């Protein structure tokens, strides 16, 4: 055996030994490498913690399979890649892609079953070189764990957005949607949410969709302040067993004793979500012969309490050029009546402009007769979450509101230095009691004047949490406007508020993750379709042919000698 052959054998044995050592060492260490620029396949710490708590088999059924439009194939691919990441960290996660329309004989039964589970399909218009066709897609998944099920929406519905834009936004929220579902179905509920009653707040059916969503992650129950009149101390002790109190559009005055109960709940660390209207005005009151009504201030007896905490909700209405569409009857009554869409300026359509986790990556949020919020200097950190547009202003009350305002003509000069009005504010810090240095409405031995570090969120519109009712008086999706067919992000905003107040901020941070998705521009492809075909198909074939000819020529030349 020659020396060169011996060296080659030695090199081969050394290489095999190195590979064996690497293989043995890698068995004790686990790491996945993400080479994408935006680290889209790197799971967040929150997601990893959620995945690790799955102790039993968790099945995921994804209904994105079959002959899908190109945009949804991208969503399918991204979903598959992400689930593979989840599965790599926990083998208990098992997933499969299902085509509900695969078998024509069973497709109608499958569609009916999915409908009953709340998985509604969407019809997509596919445009292929000018030829349009309709495709039905189920952008949903179902997670099953220990005989419990939870639906996972894979497509984020953005009002006025194209299918491509919706898919991009959906991929942005994909990790959040799946991690949130796994967290709901595997994690035992711990935090408790009180829905305050007794002062003319919204009925449960009017905010049913929000309550159902909250109930999936937290214990939830009504808490009536009527008991304060007879047993204020007992009411306070009972309320302090909750972690969060939600006050949704009260319409009746709070007594001082009720305020003390809420105040001491806050001072002792209880979180609060205030959805308050300071003006009495409802959209339904405009649908009369005159098309007008009077908006007047509402006295809730909360101003001194809010002032002490560092904010004020004013008894005015915000009029915004970036309003929401409204359909009104035009022309003669009877068979000739037609409906035309107008811009309703007292229903601001608000788009978040800051990067706070509560509002980042959210779409339009619809208000109805919102009030302005002023923040006051008192040492509490205040973050404006939502505000009106640049072209908005405050309208004092009492004032007559008339539907004829839709015909009003305005210009930017009408809104000089009047816009960007706060409509929702986050307050964080140690609050001072509203009853500090005051005579208490009821005796309380454990009364506290300065609270623990705490946080609350204020929204100057109680209707933000209200869902509409259909003809059968059943609640429709929160944020869905039946009159126009638009879907707003009210529910996502409110759930982010609840999660943040209850310190589940990890899930919110996943929602605000930024991804860069380069997608094919169909219009540009159609404009240069032939050129694109030559570059993508013809050029590679030409390169292969040239390579084959050159290789054959060099081979003949080498061996012909």
mmCIF file of C-alpha atoms in Angstrom, residues 337 395 397 435 488 555:
data_model
loop_
_atom_site.group_PDB
_atom_site.id
_atom_site.type_symbol
_atom_site.label_atom_id
_atom_site.label_comp_id
_atom_site.label_asym_id
_atom_site.label_seq_id
_atom_site.Cartn_x
_atom_site.Cartn_y
_atom_site.Cartn_z
ATOM 1 C CA UNK A 337 -85.902 54.717 -1.280
ATOM 2 C CA UNK A 395 -67.806 69.528 20.609
ATOM 3 C CA UNK A 397 -72.397 69.447 25.430
ATOM 4 C CA UNK A 435 -60.592 59.808 49.863
ATOM 5 C CA UNK A 488 -62.991 46.476 13.407
ATOM 6 C CA UNK A 555 -14.542 15.596 -22.073
#
